Amino acid sequence: MDGYAGKILRIDLSKEEILKEPLSEKMCDEFIGGRGFVAKTLYEELPPDTDPFDKDNLFIIATGPLSGHFLPASGKTHFGSKSPATGGYADSNMGGHFGPALKYAGYDMAVIIGKTKTPSYLFIEDDTIEIRSAKAYWGKGSLTCEEMMKKDLGEEFQILTIGPAGENLVKFACISHDFGRQAGRTGIGAVLGSKNIKAIAVRGTGSIPVNDVEKAYAKGKDAFEKVSQKPGFKGWTPEGTAGITDWVNEIGAFPAKNFQTSHIDHGHMINGKKIIERLKITDKGCYCCPTPCGKYGHTKTALGSAYMEGPEFETISLFGGSCMLKTIEEVAYANFLCDELGIDTISGASVAAFAIECFEKGIISADDIGKKVEFSDLESIVYLLNLMSLRQNDLGDLLAQGVKIASENIGNGSEKFAIHVKGLEWTGYECRNAPSMMLAYMTADIGAHHNRAWVLGHDVVGSATNVHDLISAGAGSDKRPKAIVSGKDSAKFVIDSQHTRPAFDLLGCCRLQMMELGFEVENYAELYTVITGKKMTWDDLLKISEKIWNLTRMISAREIKDFGRNLDYPPVRFYEEPTPSGPNKGHCISLKELDELLDAYYGARGWDKNGIPTKKTLDRVGLKHMI
Amino acid sequence: MNLIFNHENCSGCGICKLACSIVNFKQITPARALLRIEGLFPAPGHYQIHFCDQCGICAEVCPVEAIELENGVYRINEEECIACRECVEACPQSVMMIQSENDMPAKCILCGECATVCPRQAIMISEEENVAGGQ
């Protein structure tokens, strides 16, 4: 089947069974790949009510039809499971080189179940699949483990690892790869840890069949050329995602002190320019990426120095804003520590900020924590990151559950400033004056993550605009009026984005050339067509994307008790505490306005008042025979 | 022509390797590429491109003189080659490959496609005459 490697790898760790089965053309046509394969497989194969850490939970690795091909940024790898963080549908993806290597080895997808008796790693080299002892690697940091395995196996192997946090089942443990790429969200690394799998190494030497090699190559070259002509090619790339830091801060959407407010005064000390000045050694690109957002460098702080990739914008906003670290070197050091411990920087920083606010408010004590902690103090942040990742005391055990469960146990009003949706910590955009982006977070299927829909530009300029143009235009006034909440408009913006951005996750390539530079979406449909030989328009892809959006909602509805509208609200802080300072001082979105947003969104999607897809909608989107 | 390598510009994306494999072998895989990129991580934290500089050692070790110099480029004469792999093992940059379909070695013929596709000018084409022997 052109475009695809053609096989699914199935591994039962308990039975030590390894099967290779042909990929079905029907599955490819109906679910495309990547996130679509994850959703379909989870819905059909995950036993309902399985505990995320039960051996029966699935760990899925999926690529897409464009993964590994000659086109811009074809290196995305998708992971899927039942989420330890939310108990619902989970996927998380990463860049790097792993997915293409898996395809070259002959596999579009791997489905892993069961649990090994002892710490192990998976070895995949073309047809050779082995479950090997990880005794030498267990307990090592993610980065250290990758370095050791590269030495042991060879530079040509692509390796993913988990850190001590994944081994310790921390619910926001991540997967690490290529010394700085992570599948960070939903606790997917802890699922691998629960299966006693420390790492997966893959090397592939085979080719992927293509409908017309010469046409596909010419089309790929044309795509690279078009991307290189975009103004953002030279303007956006040097700083990467960190280049948006100043703009987000200036519009008052920057999380500060655990989202107490939305603007910081030290933004100029932690922005993209500072990465170039103080940290960067080299740009570090994912597979076939012409616009590498990865900035690899070295940081030196009073607590230590380290080589690390990043920080990217989200890490800057959470550690530099929510935790209030004042220099890019300190943000980078916290970034490094999260990478080595194997936790998501977004959730890790958010949990640390939550703990500090609890301490400042007298809800938890220095005895509970083990020391006094404060914002803007690297020593406090490093202490807390170790505490939660290594579960060093009772509070560390609690923090390892994420802010939702921690706040439910700690109580005393801490639930109001536990910044999450559905149990997944909120990413780097404060939304008390950004109704569309607020709705995007509320309705994201994995919890409060921005990668499903990014509509902050709509909130600021009223329409879809690529990031490079937004940054270039600047933030405008330093005082912003309260945004007018229009449920109908916000629902449209969010739904459009929720279909567009995840479509890239089906194809197996990165969306940033589209999102940041404005590379037109139609190019991807044309690439799909020339590679697979199957006619596909972008609108066709959007319809499949909508189907999968409904399917992932149904997975969470099945897996989470009392799932529905009640889980689509943001933290109380966002609708009861007007922003105390900065460009959006005095603004917040009321509970009534949030309900207007949800009603409009559910209505536009064809979901009932509780946010569950109706039978009519499931029929319309093509899930009639599945659900 | 010749190739110029600016290692500090390399981001490790591998576009060059995939293009090399497609253009020379019609294979969608970087495993067939006739150049290598080594990631030196975590320290010192940059990339090193390993490439054929037409040094000619492959020709020197060939027991049947199947590798010949033509216009500054060493080329393998597959009719003469006995597939002994001595050239592959002797290549100081480890950038010669065995073609799995016919067991024949392959080496860079300075087609320049890697430079054409590199988005960062890490590999560039120079119009200066290539001087075989790696000088």
PDB file of C-alpha atoms in Angstrom, chain A residues 60-205:
ATOM      1  CA  ILE A  60       0.371   2.523  20.900  1.00  0.00           C
ATOM      2  CA  ILE A  61       2.994   4.036  18.627  1.00  0.00           C
ATOM      3  CA  ALA A  62       1.595   5.262  15.321  1.00  0.00           C
ATOM      4  CA  THR A  63       2.956   6.993  12.252  1.00  0.00           C
ATOM      5  CA  GLY A  64       1.058   8.451   9.328  1.00  0.00           C
ATOM      6  CA  PRO A  65       1.150   8.096   5.548  1.00  0.00           C
ATOM      7  CA  LEU A  66       3.410  11.139   5.206  1.00  0.00           C
ATOM      8  CA  SER A  67       5.821  10.063   7.982  1.00  0.00           C
ATOM      9  CA  GLY A  68       9.309   9.431   6.675  1.00  0.00           C
ATOM     10  CA  HIS A  69       8.657  10.851   3.214  1.00  0.00           C
ATOM     11  CA  PHE A  70      10.469  13.629   1.404  1.00  0.00           C
ATOM     12  CA  LEU A  71       8.429  16.647   2.501  1.00  0.00           C
ATOM     13  CA  PRO A  72       8.723  19.339   5.160  1.00  0.00           C
ATOM     14  CA  ALA A  73       8.885  17.989   8.712  1.00  0.00           C
ATOM     15  CA  SER A  74       7.761  14.399   8.158  1.00  0.00           C
ATOM     16  CA  GLY A  75       9.088  13.203  11.506  1.00  0.00           C
ATOM     17  CA  LYS A  76       6.145  13.118  13.878  1.00  0.00           C
ATOM     18  CA  THR A  77       5.454  10.071  16.040  1.00  0.00           C
ATOM     19  CA  HIS A  78       2.180   9.569  17.897  1.00  0.00           C
ATOM     20  CA  PHE A  79       1.618   7.683  21.103  1.00  0.00           C
ATOM     21  CA  GLY A  80      -1.720   6.613  22.507  1.00  0.00           C
ATOM     22  CA  SER A  81      -3.073   5.041  25.641  1.00  0.00           C
ATOM     23  CA  LYS A  82      -5.618   5.453  28.380  1.00  0.00           C
ATOM     24  CA  SER A  83      -4.326   8.481  30.223  1.00  0.00           C
ATOM     25  CA  PRO A  84      -2.940   8.221  33.748  1.00  0.00           C
ATOM     26  CA  ALA A  85      -3.520  11.973  34.039  1.00  0.00           C
ATOM     27  CA  THR A  86      -7.188  12.102  33.046  1.00  0.00           C
ATOM     28  CA  GLY A  87      -8.415   8.509  32.946  1.00  0.00           C
ATOM     29  CA  GLY A  88      -9.695   9.217  29.448  1.00  0.00           C
ATOM     30  CA  TYR A  89      -8.461   9.266  25.885  1.00  0.00           C
ATOM     31  CA  ALA A  90      -4.766  10.084  25.572  1.00  0.00           C
ATOM     32  CA  ASP A  91      -2.417  10.800  22.802  1.00  0.00           C
ATOM     33  CA  SER A  92       0.819  12.667  22.737  1.00  0.00           C
ATOM     34  CA  ASN A  93       3.222  13.214  19.905  1.00  0.00           C
ATOM     35  CA  MET A  94       6.841  14.121  19.460  1.00  0.00           C
ATOM     36  CA  GLY A  95       9.159  15.230  16.713  1.00  0.00           C
ATOM     37  CA  GLY A  96      12.585  13.814  16.104  1.00  0.00           C
ATOM     38  CA  HIS A  97      13.416  10.795  14.009  1.00  0.00           C
ATOM     39  CA  PHE A  98      11.766   7.823  15.710  1.00  0.00           C
ATOM     40  CA  GLY A  99       8.577   7.459  13.648  1.00  0.00           C
ATOM     41  CA  PRO A 100      10.325   7.471  10.275  1.00  0.00           C
ATOM     42  CA  ALA A 101      12.806   4.880  11.570  1.00  0.00           C
ATOM     43  CA  LEU A 102       9.903   2.660  12.649  1.00  0.00           C
ATOM     44  CA  LYS A 103       8.435   2.937   9.164  1.00  0.00           C
ATOM     45  CA  TYR A 104      11.747   2.144   7.503  1.00  0.00           C
ATOM     46  CA  ALA A 105      11.874  -0.927   9.739  1.00  0.00           C
ATOM     47  CA  GLY A 106       8.556  -1.917   8.186  1.00  0.00           C
ATOM     48  CA  TYR A 107       5.915  -0.887  10.721  1.00  0.00           C
ATOM     49  CA  ASP A 108       3.313   1.867  10.575  1.00  0.00           C
ATOM     50  CA  MET A 109       2.125   1.156  14.072  1.00  0.00           C
ATOM     51  CA  ALA A 110       3.101  -0.821  17.164  1.00  0.00           C
ATOM     52  CA  VAL A 111       0.549  -1.947  19.752  1.00  0.00           C
ATOM     53  CA  ILE A 112       2.067  -3.018  23.042  1.00  0.00           C
ATOM     54  CA  ILE A 113       0.157  -4.724  25.859  1.00  0.00           C
ATOM     55  CA  GLY A 114       1.105  -6.691  28.960  1.00  0.00           C
ATOM     56  CA  LYS A 115       4.004  -6.206  31.335  1.00  0.00           C
ATOM     57  CA  THR A 116       7.464  -7.720  31.521  1.00  0.00           C
ATOM     58  CA  LYS A 117       8.586  -9.430  34.713  1.00  0.00           C
ATOM     59  CA  THR A 118      11.783  -7.390  34.910  1.00  0.00           C
ATOM     60  CA  PRO A 119      12.923  -4.018  33.526  1.00  0.00           C
ATOM     61  CA  SER A 120      13.281  -4.363  29.786  1.00  0.00           C
ATOM     62  CA  TYR A 121      13.679  -2.496  26.548  1.00  0.00           C
ATOM     63  CA  LEU A 122      12.389  -3.249  23.073  1.00  0.00           C
ATOM     64  CA  PHE A 123      14.887  -3.743  20.296  1.00  0.00           C
ATOM     65  CA  ILE A 124      13.578  -3.300  16.764  1.00  0.00           C
ATOM     66  CA  GLU A 125      15.874  -3.660  13.763  1.00  0.00           C
ATOM     67  CA  ASP A 126      13.924  -4.380  10.594  1.00  0.00           C
ATOM     68  CA  ASP A 127      12.557  -7.917  11.031  1.00  0.00           C
ATOM     69  CA  THR A 128      14.377  -8.519  14.327  1.00  0.00           C
ATOM     70  CA  ILE A 129      12.212  -7.742  17.345  1.00  0.00           C
ATOM     71  CA  GLU A 130      13.490  -8.581  20.809  1.00  0.00           C
ATOM     72  CA  ILE A 131      12.549  -7.902  24.417  1.00  0.00           C
ATOM     73  CA  ARG A 132      15.889  -7.274  26.087  1.00  0.00           C
ATOM     74  CA  SER A 133      17.000  -6.676  29.664  1.00  0.00           C
ATOM     75  CA  ALA A 134      17.192  -3.025  30.728  1.00  0.00           C
ATOM     76  CA  LYS A 135      18.965  -3.791  33.968  1.00  0.00           C
ATOM     77  CA  ALA A 136      21.847  -1.483  33.029  1.00  0.00           C
ATOM     78  CA  TYR A 137      19.507   1.401  32.229  1.00  0.00           C
ATOM     79  CA  TRP A 138      16.748   1.232  34.864  1.00  0.00           C
ATOM     80  CA  GLY A 139      16.974   4.140  37.282  1.00  0.00           C
ATOM     81  CA  LYS A 140      18.929   6.296  34.874  1.00  0.00           C
ATOM     82  CA  GLY A 141      17.767   9.695  33.688  1.00  0.00           C
ATOM     83  CA  SER A 142      16.121   9.870  30.279  1.00  0.00           C
ATOM     84  CA  LEU A 143      19.011  11.732  28.667  1.00  0.00           C
ATOM     85  CA  THR A 144      21.658   9.605  30.359  1.00  0.00           C
ATOM     86  CA  CYS A 145      19.873   6.441  29.284  1.00  0.00           C
ATOM     87  CA  GLU A 146      19.729   7.590  25.658  1.00  0.00           C
ATOM     88  CA  GLU A 147      23.429   8.440  25.693  1.00  0.00           C
ATOM     89  CA  MET A 148      24.268   5.002  27.124  1.00  0.00           C
ATOM     90  CA  MET A 149      22.103   3.188  24.593  1.00  0.00           C
ATOM     91  CA  LYS A 150      23.536   5.136  21.656  1.00  0.00           C
ATOM     92  CA  LYS A 151      26.977   4.005  22.764  1.00  0.00           C
ATOM     93  CA  ASP A 152      25.813   0.418  23.217  1.00  0.00           C
ATOM     94  CA  LEU A 153      23.758   0.069  20.033  1.00  0.00           C
ATOM     95  CA  GLY A 154      25.160   2.658  17.644  1.00  0.00           C
ATOM     96  CA  GLU A 155      24.467   6.162  16.439  1.00  0.00           C
ATOM     97  CA  GLU A 156      22.111   4.929  13.724  1.00  0.00           C
ATOM     98  CA  PHE A 157      19.522   3.695  16.251  1.00  0.00           C
ATOM     99  CA  GLN A 158      16.664   5.990  17.166  1.00  0.00           C
ATOM    100  CA  ILE A 159      15.846   5.652  20.830  1.00  0.00           C
ATOM    101  CA  LEU A 160      13.015   6.668  23.106  1.00  0.00           C
ATOM    102  CA  THR A 161      13.363   6.460  26.852  1.00  0.00           C
ATOM    103  CA  ILE A 162      11.552   7.150  30.096  1.00  0.00           C
ATOM    104  CA  GLY A 163      13.181   8.619  33.181  1.00  0.00           C
ATOM    105  CA  PRO A 164      12.843   7.835  36.899  1.00  0.00           C
ATOM    106  CA  ALA A 165       9.447   9.579  36.905  1.00  0.00           C
ATOM    107  CA  GLY A 166       8.090   7.118  34.350  1.00  0.00           C
ATOM    108  CA  GLU A 167       9.442   4.235  36.404  1.00  0.00           C
ATOM    109  CA  ASN A 168       7.775   5.770  39.488  1.00  0.00           C
ATOM    110  CA  LEU A 169       4.424   6.092  37.681  1.00  0.00           C
ATOM    111  CA  VAL A 170       4.280   9.862  37.990  1.00  0.00           C
ATOM    112  CA  LYS A 171       1.102  10.802  36.160  1.00  0.00           C
ATOM    113  CA  PHE A 172       2.769  13.429  33.994  1.00  0.00           C
ATOM    114  CA  ALA A 173       5.828  11.373  33.066  1.00  0.00           C
ATOM    115  CA  CYS A 174       6.892  11.814  29.474  1.00  0.00           C
ATOM    116  CA  ILE A 175       8.714   9.973  26.738  1.00  0.00           C
ATOM    117  CA  SER A 176      12.057  11.419  25.662  1.00  0.00           C
ATOM    118  CA  HIS A 177      13.930  11.076  22.406  1.00  0.00           C
ATOM    119  CA  ASP A 178      16.850  12.610  20.545  1.00  0.00           C
ATOM    120  CA  PHE A 179      18.249  14.446  23.585  1.00  0.00           C
ATOM    121  CA  GLY A 180      15.430  16.898  23.893  1.00  0.00           C
ATOM    122  CA  ARG A 181      12.284  15.861  22.033  1.00  0.00           C
ATOM    123  CA  GLN A 182       9.406  14.722  24.209  1.00  0.00           C
ATOM    124  CA  ALA A 183       5.958  13.253  23.935  1.00  0.00           C
ATOM    125  CA  GLY A 184       5.201  15.221  27.030  1.00  0.00           C
ATOM    126  CA  ARG A 185       1.526  15.170  27.757  1.00  0.00           C
ATOM    127  CA  THR A 186      -1.072  12.884  29.331  1.00  0.00           C
ATOM    128  CA  GLY A 187       1.404  10.812  31.359  1.00  0.00           C
ATOM    129  CA  ILE A 188       2.178   8.482  28.505  1.00  0.00           C
ATOM    130  CA  GLY A 189       5.681   7.818  29.900  1.00  0.00           C
ATOM    131  CA  ALA A 190       4.185   6.347  33.055  1.00  0.00           C
ATOM    132  CA  VAL A 191       2.229   3.840  30.978  1.00  0.00           C
ATOM    133  CA  LEU A 192       5.496   2.586  29.539  1.00  0.00           C
ATOM    134  CA  GLY A 193       6.924   2.500  33.065  1.00  0.00           C
ATOM    135  CA  SER A 194       3.959   0.464  34.273  1.00  0.00           C
ATOM    136  CA  LYS A 195       4.869  -2.122  31.650  1.00  0.00           C
ATOM    137  CA  ASN A 196       8.472  -2.230  32.893  1.00  0.00           C
ATOM    138  CA  ILE A 197       9.699  -0.848  29.572  1.00  0.00           C
ATOM    139  CA  LYS A 198      12.546   1.620  29.964  1.00  0.00           C
ATOM    140  CA  ALA A 199      13.234   2.278  26.309  1.00  0.00           C
ATOM    141  CA  ILE A 200      12.566   1.361  22.707  1.00  0.00           C
ATOM    142  CA  ALA A 201      15.358   1.338  20.137  1.00  0.00           C
ATOM    143  CA  VAL A 202      14.641   1.163  16.442  1.00  0.00           C
ATOM    144  CA  ARG A 203      16.666   1.011  13.272  1.00  0.00           C
ATOM    145  CA  GLY A 204      15.101   0.586   9.860  1.00  0.00           C
ATOM    146  CA  THR A 205      16.859   0.109   6.558  1.00  0.00           C
TER     147      THR A 205
END
